[in-house]
Structures are given as C-alpha cells and as structure tokens.
Amino acid sequence: AAAPLMRTLGQRINQSVHLAVLAEESVLIVGQVDPPARHVMSVRLGTRVDVWRASSGRVMMAYQTGDALTEMLSRTPLPPGMTLEQLQKDLAAIRIRGHEIVDSFVIKGVVNISAPIIGHTGQAIAALTVPHIERFGDPVSFSDCCVATIDCAARLTQSVGGGVVGTVQGESFSRT
C-alpha cells in the first residue's frame, strides 16, 4: 500500500521518502524512494537505526501504549542527558501535533519530517519520514513539503484502517 504513495510523494516534493517500523529496540527501514533530483538523502533498505537517533522512532514511540513504551524503555535505556520526564513531554507534544519536524540526529543540515502510520488499534505501526535537504531554486517550499508528507501519512493510515491523527490545515512550517 505504501510504495505507490511514496513514489508519488517523492516525485511531487523532489525529496527522498522512507518508511520505517519498530524492530525490537531499533527502527528498521522497510521502504525507500529516491526523488528525481540528482542529489538525494537516502537510507538503505534494511538499515537499523537506534530508536533515539531517528525521528521515525520518536514518532512511533509517541503512539504506543504505556505498557509497550515501558517494555521498550526496559530494553533501550534513555540516551545520556535525557530524563523520563523530558521524553514523556516530547512524546506528548508529538501526539498533540500528530507529527515531528526536527533537525536530523545524524546529519547536519537535514530536517526530518516524520509522521506516524496508525493501525486500527490506535498504535503506530510505521512512520513515514522525509529527510528534507534544501536545494537552491527548488520550486517546492519546505512548508508544502511538510503538508504533503503529513497528508501522505494520513492517507496510509486510512488505507490500513487507522484513524486520523492530526491536521495541518492552517499550519505554516519553516526549517529550523
């Protein structure tokens, strides 16, 4: 269900698109689409990323039950400098917004736009992420890229029987 929508999104916004799932204490990249641009930011299929170093991981954690999150935290301790209270505050903010837009935890200059794919149980079963790179003369604005990405995740959520997570009408986005 994701591949055609991801291809269309990548073409429309001229950015790479990734689909990730939780795999134990990691984020596993299960889908990847390159844009038509010559310069791309991609992550290889099958790559595992520490859940704390991926916005997709944070987005999926925000949409887990308390028990599932507790179990995950028992296997993956918090990163240095982060408290449980800070994590809970961050995840609550993600749930309120319905997505996360944050500087990459791995590559300077990349801004991750990540939104959950919610299953029929209300939990995140995947996350759609665009690692946005700014190109000179790009006709697609960052704000339009955010809206298109979040909309695509909402359509994927609906296709798997999940409910609507958030809305982007009236929001404006800017690179951090």
Backbone as numpy.savetxt, mean C-alpha at the origin, in Angstrom:
# Nx Ny Nz CAx CAy CAz Cx Cy Cz
-7.81 -11.42 -10.53 -8.63 -10.22 -10.53 -7.78 -8.96 -10.53
-6.61 -9.02 -9.90 -5.79 -7.82 -9.73 -5.02 -7.43 -10.99
-4.52 -8.40 -11.72 -3.60 -8.11 -12.82 -4.14 -7.11 -13.85
-5.36 -7.29 -14.38 -5.84 -6.32 -15.38 -5.97 -4.90 -14.81
-6.46 -4.82 -13.58 -6.61 -3.49 -12.96 -5.25 -2.85 -12.69
-4.29 -3.67 -12.28 -2.94 -3.15 -12.04 -2.30 -2.66 -13.34
-2.47 -3.40 -14.42 -1.92 -2.97 -15.71 -2.53 -1.65 -16.16
-3.84 -1.55 -16.04 -4.53 -0.31 -16.42 -4.05 0.85 -15.56
-3.93 0.62 -14.27 -3.46 1.67 -13.36 -2.04 2.11 -13.73
-1.14 1.16 -13.93 0.24 1.48 -14.28 0.33 2.31 -15.54
-0.48 1.95 -16.55 -0.52 2.71 -17.80 -1.06 4.12 -17.57
-2.11 4.20 -16.79 -2.79 5.49 -16.56 -1.92 6.48 -15.81
-1.20 6.00 -14.77 -0.44 6.92 -13.92 1.05 6.94 -14.24
1.49 6.05 -15.14 2.89 5.97 -15.55 3.82 5.69 -14.37
3.39 4.78 -13.50 4.15 4.38 -12.32 4.08 2.86 -12.17
5.04 2.30 -11.45 4.99 0.87 -11.12 3.89 0.62 -10.10
3.37 -0.59 -10.09 2.30 -0.97 -9.17 2.66 -2.33 -8.58
2.53 -2.47 -7.26 2.84 -3.73 -6.58 1.62 -4.23 -5.81
1.50 -5.53 -5.74 0.48 -6.17 -4.91 1.21 -7.04 -3.91
0.88 -6.87 -2.63 1.57 -7.61 -1.56 0.56 -8.30 -0.66
1.00 -9.38 -0.04 0.23 -10.08 0.98 1.13 -10.28 2.19
0.52 -10.57 3.32 1.29 -10.92 4.51 1.66 -12.39 4.43
2.90 -12.69 4.72 3.39 -14.07 4.75 4.21 -14.21 6.02
3.54 -14.72 7.07 4.14 -14.80 8.40 4.51 -13.40 8.86
5.79 -13.13 9.11 6.18 -11.80 9.61 6.72 -10.91 8.50
6.46 -11.26 7.26 6.97 -10.49 6.12 5.84 -10.06 5.20
6.20 -9.13 4.33 5.35 -8.75 3.22 5.91 -9.47 2.01
5.05 -10.14 1.27 5.46 -10.90 0.09 4.87 -10.22 -1.15
5.74 -9.87 -2.10 5.28 -9.24 -3.34 4.78 -10.34 -4.27
3.48 -10.31 -4.56 2.86 -11.36 -5.40 2.42 -10.84 -6.76
2.50 -9.53 -6.95 2.15 -8.95 -8.24 2.96 -7.70 -8.47
3.39 -7.48 -9.72 4.21 -6.31 -10.05 3.97 -5.95 -11.50
3.68 -4.66 -11.74 3.46 -4.17 -13.09 4.36 -2.96 -13.31
5.07 -2.96 -14.43 5.89 -1.81 -14.80 5.07 -0.85 -15.66
5.36 0.44 -15.56 4.67 1.42 -16.41 5.36 1.51 -17.77
4.79 2.29 -18.67 5.42 2.44 -19.98 6.69 3.30 -19.94
6.94 4.01 -18.87 8.11 4.89 -18.76 9.41 4.11 -18.86
10.47 4.80 -19.25 11.79 4.16 -19.33 12.40 3.94 -17.95
12.10 4.81 -17.02 12.65 4.71 -15.67 11.55 4.23 -14.73
11.81 3.11 -14.07 10.79 2.51 -13.22 11.35 2.21 -11.83
10.45 2.08 -10.88 10.79 1.66 -9.52 10.02 0.37 -9.29
10.71 -0.75 -9.31 10.00 -2.01 -9.17 10.63 -2.89 -8.09
9.85 -3.81 -7.63 10.30 -4.81 -6.67 10.03 -6.17 -7.30
11.00 -7.05 -7.27 10.86 -8.35 -7.92 9.75 -9.18 -7.28
9.04 -9.93 -8.13 8.05 -10.88 -7.63 8.72 -11.85 -6.68
8.04 -12.18 -5.62 8.58 -13.14 -4.66 9.45 -12.51 -3.59
9.72 -11.22 -3.70 10.53 -10.54 -2.69 9.78 -10.51 -1.37
10.51 -10.77 -0.32 9.97 -10.62 1.04 10.61 -9.40 1.67
9.78 -8.57 2.28 10.23 -7.35 2.92 9.77 -7.39 4.37
10.63 -6.95 5.26 10.24 -6.86 6.67 8.97 -6.02 6.77
8.01 -6.49 7.53 6.70 -5.85 7.62 6.82 -4.38 8.03
7.85 -4.03 8.78 8.02 -2.65 9.23 8.65 -1.76 8.17
9.26 -2.33 7.16 9.95 -1.54 6.13 9.14 -1.46 4.84
7.82 -1.66 4.97 6.95 -1.62 3.80 5.64 -0.94 4.19
5.27 0.07 3.42 3.99 0.71 3.72 2.84 -0.27 3.52
3.01 -1.21 2.60 1.96 -2.23 2.41 1.79 -3.06 3.69
2.88 -3.34 4.38 2.79 -4.08 5.65 2.02 -3.31 6.70
2.30 -2.03 6.81 1.61 -1.19 7.79 0.12 -1.09 7.46
-0.18 -0.95 6.16 -1.58 -0.85 5.75 -2.32 -2.15 6.06
-1.68 -3.28 5.79 -2.35 -4.56 6.08 -2.48 -4.77 7.59
-1.46 -4.37 8.36 -1.56 -4.51 9.82 -2.71 -3.68 10.38
-2.96 -2.52 9.78 -4.04 -1.65 10.25 -5.41 -2.30 10.13
-5.53 -3.27 9.24 -6.81 -3.93 9.00 -6.77 -5.40 9.40
-6.17 -5.68 10.55 -6.18 -7.01 11.14 -6.96 -6.95 12.46
-7.44 -8.07 12.90 -8.09 -8.12 14.21 -7.04 -7.90 15.28
-7.48 -7.54 16.47 -6.55 -7.36 17.59 -5.76 -8.62 17.87
-6.40 -9.78 17.81 -5.71 -11.05 18.05 -4.65 -11.33 16.98
-5.00 -11.08 15.73 -4.04 -11.32 14.65 -2.85 -10.38 14.77
-3.10 -9.14 15.14 -2.01 -8.18 15.31 -1.13 -8.57 16.49
-1.73 -8.99 17.58 -0.97 -9.44 18.74 -0.08 -10.62 18.38
-0.61 -11.57 17.63 0.18 -12.73 17.21 1.34 -12.29 16.31
1.06 -11.38 15.39 2.12 -10.89 14.50 3.22 -10.20 15.31
2.84 -9.40 16.29 3.82 -8.69 17.11 4.64 -9.64 17.97
4.07 -10.80 18.31 4.83 -11.78 19.09 5.94 -12.41 18.25
5.75 -12.45 16.92 6.76 -13.02 16.03 7.71 -11.96 15.48
7.25 -10.73 15.43 8.04 -9.64 14.85 8.08 -8.49 15.83
9.12 -8.39 16.62 9.19 -7.30 17.59 9.19 -5.93 16.90
8.76 -4.95 17.65 8.76 -3.59 17.13 10.17 -3.15 16.77
10.29 -2.30 15.76 11.62 -1.81 15.40 12.17 -0.89 16.48
13.47 -0.71 16.53 14.06 0.19 17.53 13.45 1.58 17.46
13.13 2.13 18.61 12.58 3.48 18.67 11.08 3.57 18.55
10.40 2.46 18.28 8.94 2.50 18.17 8.32 1.83 19.38
7.29 2.47 19.90 6.56 1.89 21.03 5.25 1.31 20.54
4.66 0.44 21.33 3.36 -0.14 20.98 2.31 0.96 20.87
2.39 1.97 21.73 1.44 3.08 21.68 1.56 3.84 20.36
2.79 4.08 19.92 3.00 4.79 18.65 2.46 3.96 17.49
2.74 2.66 17.51 2.24 1.79 16.46 0.71 1.83 16.42
0.07 1.70 17.56 -1.39 1.72 17.60 -1.94 3.04 17.07
-1.27 4.14 17.40 -1.69 5.46 16.90 -1.53 5.52 15.38
-0.40 5.04 14.87 -0.16 5.04 13.42 -1.20 4.19 12.69
-1.47 2.99 13.21 -2.42 2.09 12.55 -3.84 2.65 12.60
-4.20 3.31 13.71 -5.52 3.94 13.81 -5.66 5.05 12.77
-4.60 5.83 12.57 -4.64 6.90 11.57 -4.79 6.33 10.16
-4.13 5.22 9.90 -4.27 4.57 8.59 -5.70 4.11 8.39
-6.31 3.51 9.42 -7.70 3.06 9.31 -8.64 4.23 9.05
-8.40 5.37 9.71 -9.27 6.54 9.52 -9.16 7.04 8.08
-7.94 7.14 7.57 -7.73 7.62 6.19 -8.13 6.58 5.16
-7.90 5.31 5.48 -8.15 4.23 4.53 -6.98 3.94 3.62
-5.84 4.58 3.86 -4.65 4.39 3.04 -3.46 5.02 3.76
-2.26 4.84 3.19 -1.08 5.50 3.73 -0.26 6.08 2.57
0.16 7.31 2.73 1.06 7.96 1.79 2.25 8.41 2.63
3.41 7.80 2.34 4.57 8.02 3.22 5.85 7.87 2.42
6.88 8.59 2.83 8.19 8.39 2.22 8.59 6.94 2.37
9.22 6.40 1.34 9.69 5.02 1.37 10.60 4.81 2.57
10.50 3.65 3.16 11.37 3.27 4.28 12.69 2.72 3.76
12.81 2.55 2.44 13.96 1.88 1.85 14.73 2.77 0.87
14.03 3.58 0.06 14.68 4.35 -1.00 14.32 5.82 -0.88
15.34 6.65 -0.75 15.16 8.09 -0.62 14.57 8.65 -1.92
13.59 9.55 -1.77 12.98 10.19 -2.93 11.75 9.49 -3.45
11.46 8.29 -2.97 10.27 7.55 -3.39 9.19 7.76 -2.33
7.98 8.02 -2.79 6.84 8.16 -1.88 5.88 7.01 -2.16
5.62 6.21 -1.14 4.72 5.07 -1.29 3.27 5.50 -1.10
2.44 5.09 -2.04 0.99 5.26 -1.94 0.45 3.85 -1.77
-0.12 3.55 -0.62 -0.53 2.18 -0.33 -1.95 2.15 0.23
-2.74 1.21 -0.29 -4.12 1.05 0.16 -4.44 -0.43 0.30
-5.26 -0.77 1.29 -5.56 -2.19 1.53 -6.59 -2.75 0.55
-6.50 -4.05 0.36 -7.55 -4.81 -0.31 -8.23 -5.58 0.83
-9.48 -5.28 1.06 -10.20 -5.83 2.21 -11.08 -6.99 1.75
-10.96 -8.11 2.46 -11.79 -9.27 2.18 -13.15 -9.16 2.84
-13.99 -10.16 2.65 -15.35 -10.14 3.18 -15.39 -10.15 4.71
-14.29 -10.53 5.37 -14.25 -10.53 6.84 -13.93 -9.16 7.42
-13.56 -8.21 6.56 -13.18 -6.88 7.04 -11.69 -6.74 7.30
-10.93 -7.84 7.09 -9.49 -7.80 7.28 -8.80 -7.61 5.93
-7.61 -6.99 5.98 -6.83 -6.82 4.75 -6.30 -8.17 4.30
-6.51 -8.48 3.04 -5.96 -9.71 2.48 -4.77 -9.41 1.57
-4.61 -8.13 1.23 -3.50 -7.70 0.38 -3.41 -6.18 0.47
-2.38 -5.63 -0.17 -2.24 -4.18 -0.27 -1.73 -3.84 -1.67
-2.27 -2.77 -2.21 -1.84 -2.25 -3.50 -0.96 -1.04 -3.22
0.25 -1.04 -3.78 1.19 0.05 -3.50 1.81 0.56 -4.79
1.89 1.87 -4.88 2.61 2.54 -5.96 3.81 3.24 -5.33
5.03 2.81 -5.68 6.22 3.53 -5.22 6.46 4.71 -6.17
5.89 5.84 -5.84 5.85 6.98 -6.76 7.22 7.63 -6.91
7.66 7.76 -8.17 8.87 8.51 -8.46 8.45 9.72 -9.30
9.01 10.85 -8.96 8.67 12.08 -9.67 9.55 12.22 -10.89
8.91 12.41 -12.04 9.63 12.60 -13.30 9.39 14.02 -13.79
10.41 14.61 -14.38 10.25 15.94 -14.96 9.24 15.86 -16.10
8.31 16.81 -16.11 7.35 16.89 -17.20 6.27 15.82 -17.19
6.11 15.10 -16.08 5.09 14.04 -16.03 3.71 14.69 -16.07
2.86 14.29 -17.01 1.54 14.91 -17.12 0.55 14.49 -16.03
0.87 13.42 -15.29 -0.03 12.95 -14.24 0.44 13.53 -12.91
-0.42 14.29 -12.25 -0.04 14.91 -10.98 0.06 13.85 -9.88
0.79 14.17 -8.85 0.90 13.27 -7.71 -0.48 13.03 -7.10
-1.26 14.08 -6.99 -2.61 13.96 -6.43 -3.47 13.01 -7.26
-3.42 13.15 -8.58 -4.19 12.25 -9.45 -3.72 10.81 -9.32
-2.42 10.64 -9.14 -1.85 9.30 -8.94 -2.40 8.67 -7.65
-2.46 9.48 -6.60 -2.99 8.98 -5.32 -4.45 8.56 -5.46
-5.24 9.42 -6.07 -6.67 9.12 -6.24 -6.86 7.85 -7.05
-6.11 7.71 -8.15 -6.26 6.54 -9.02 -5.84 5.26 -8.29
-4.79 5.33 -7.49 -4.31 4.16 -6.76 -5.33 3.72 -5.71
-5.82 4.66 -4.95 -6.78 4.35 -3.89 -8.09 3.83 -4.50
-8.49 4.42 -5.61 -9.69 3.95 -6.32 -9.51 2.51 -6.82
-8.34 2.21 -7.36 -8.07 0.86 -7.86 -8.15 -0.15 -6.71
-7.58 0.19 -5.55 -7.65 -0.71 -4.39 -9.10 -0.91 -3.96
-9.90 0.15 -4.03 -11.32 0.02 -3.66 -12.05 -0.91 -4.64
-11.72 -0.80 -5.93 -12.35 -1.70 -6.91 -11.92 -3.15 -6.68
-10.66 -3.37 -6.32 -10.21 -4.73 -5.99 -10.92 -5.24 -4.75
-11.09 -4.39 -3.76 -11.81 -4.77 -2.55 -13.23 -5.21 -2.90
-13.91 -4.44 -3.72 -15.27 -4.80 -4.12 -15.29 -6.09 -4.91
-14.27 -6.34 -5.73 -14.24 -7.55 -6.56 -14.08 -8.82 -5.73
-13.52 -8.70 -4.51 -13.37 -9.88 -3.65 -14.41 -9.92 -2.54
-15.41 -9.04 -2.63 -16.52 -9.08 -1.68 -16.31 -8.28 -0.42
-15.31 -7.42 -0.41 -15.06 -6.58 0.77 -15.86 -5.29 0.70
-15.89 -4.60 1.82 -16.61 -3.33 1.90 -15.70 -2.16 1.58
-16.31 -1.00 1.37 -15.57 0.22 1.07 -14.82 0.65 2.33
-13.55 1.02 2.15 -12.68 1.38 3.27 -12.70 2.88 3.55
-12.49 3.68 2.56 -12.40 5.13 2.76 -12.80 5.83 1.48
-12.69 7.13 1.51 -13.03 7.91 0.34 -11.92 8.92 0.08
-11.79 9.32 -1.16 -10.78 10.31 -1.49 -11.41 11.55 -2.11
-12.71 11.60 -2.17 -13.36 12.77 -2.76 -13.05 13.99 -1.90
-12.61 15.05 -2.56 -12.33 16.28 -1.86 -10.96 16.35 -1.23
-10.22 15.24 -1.21 -8.86 15.26 -0.64 -7.90 15.78 -1.67
-6.86 16.45 -1.19 -5.77 16.79 -2.08 -4.51 16.18 -1.49
-3.63 15.76 -2.37 -2.43 15.06 -1.94 -1.22 15.83 -2.43
-0.15 15.76 -1.65 1.12 16.35 -2.09 2.24 15.46 -1.64
3.34 15.53 -2.37 4.52 14.76 -1.99 5.05 15.33 -0.69
5.53 14.44 0.18 6.05 14.91 1.46 7.46 15.41 1.32
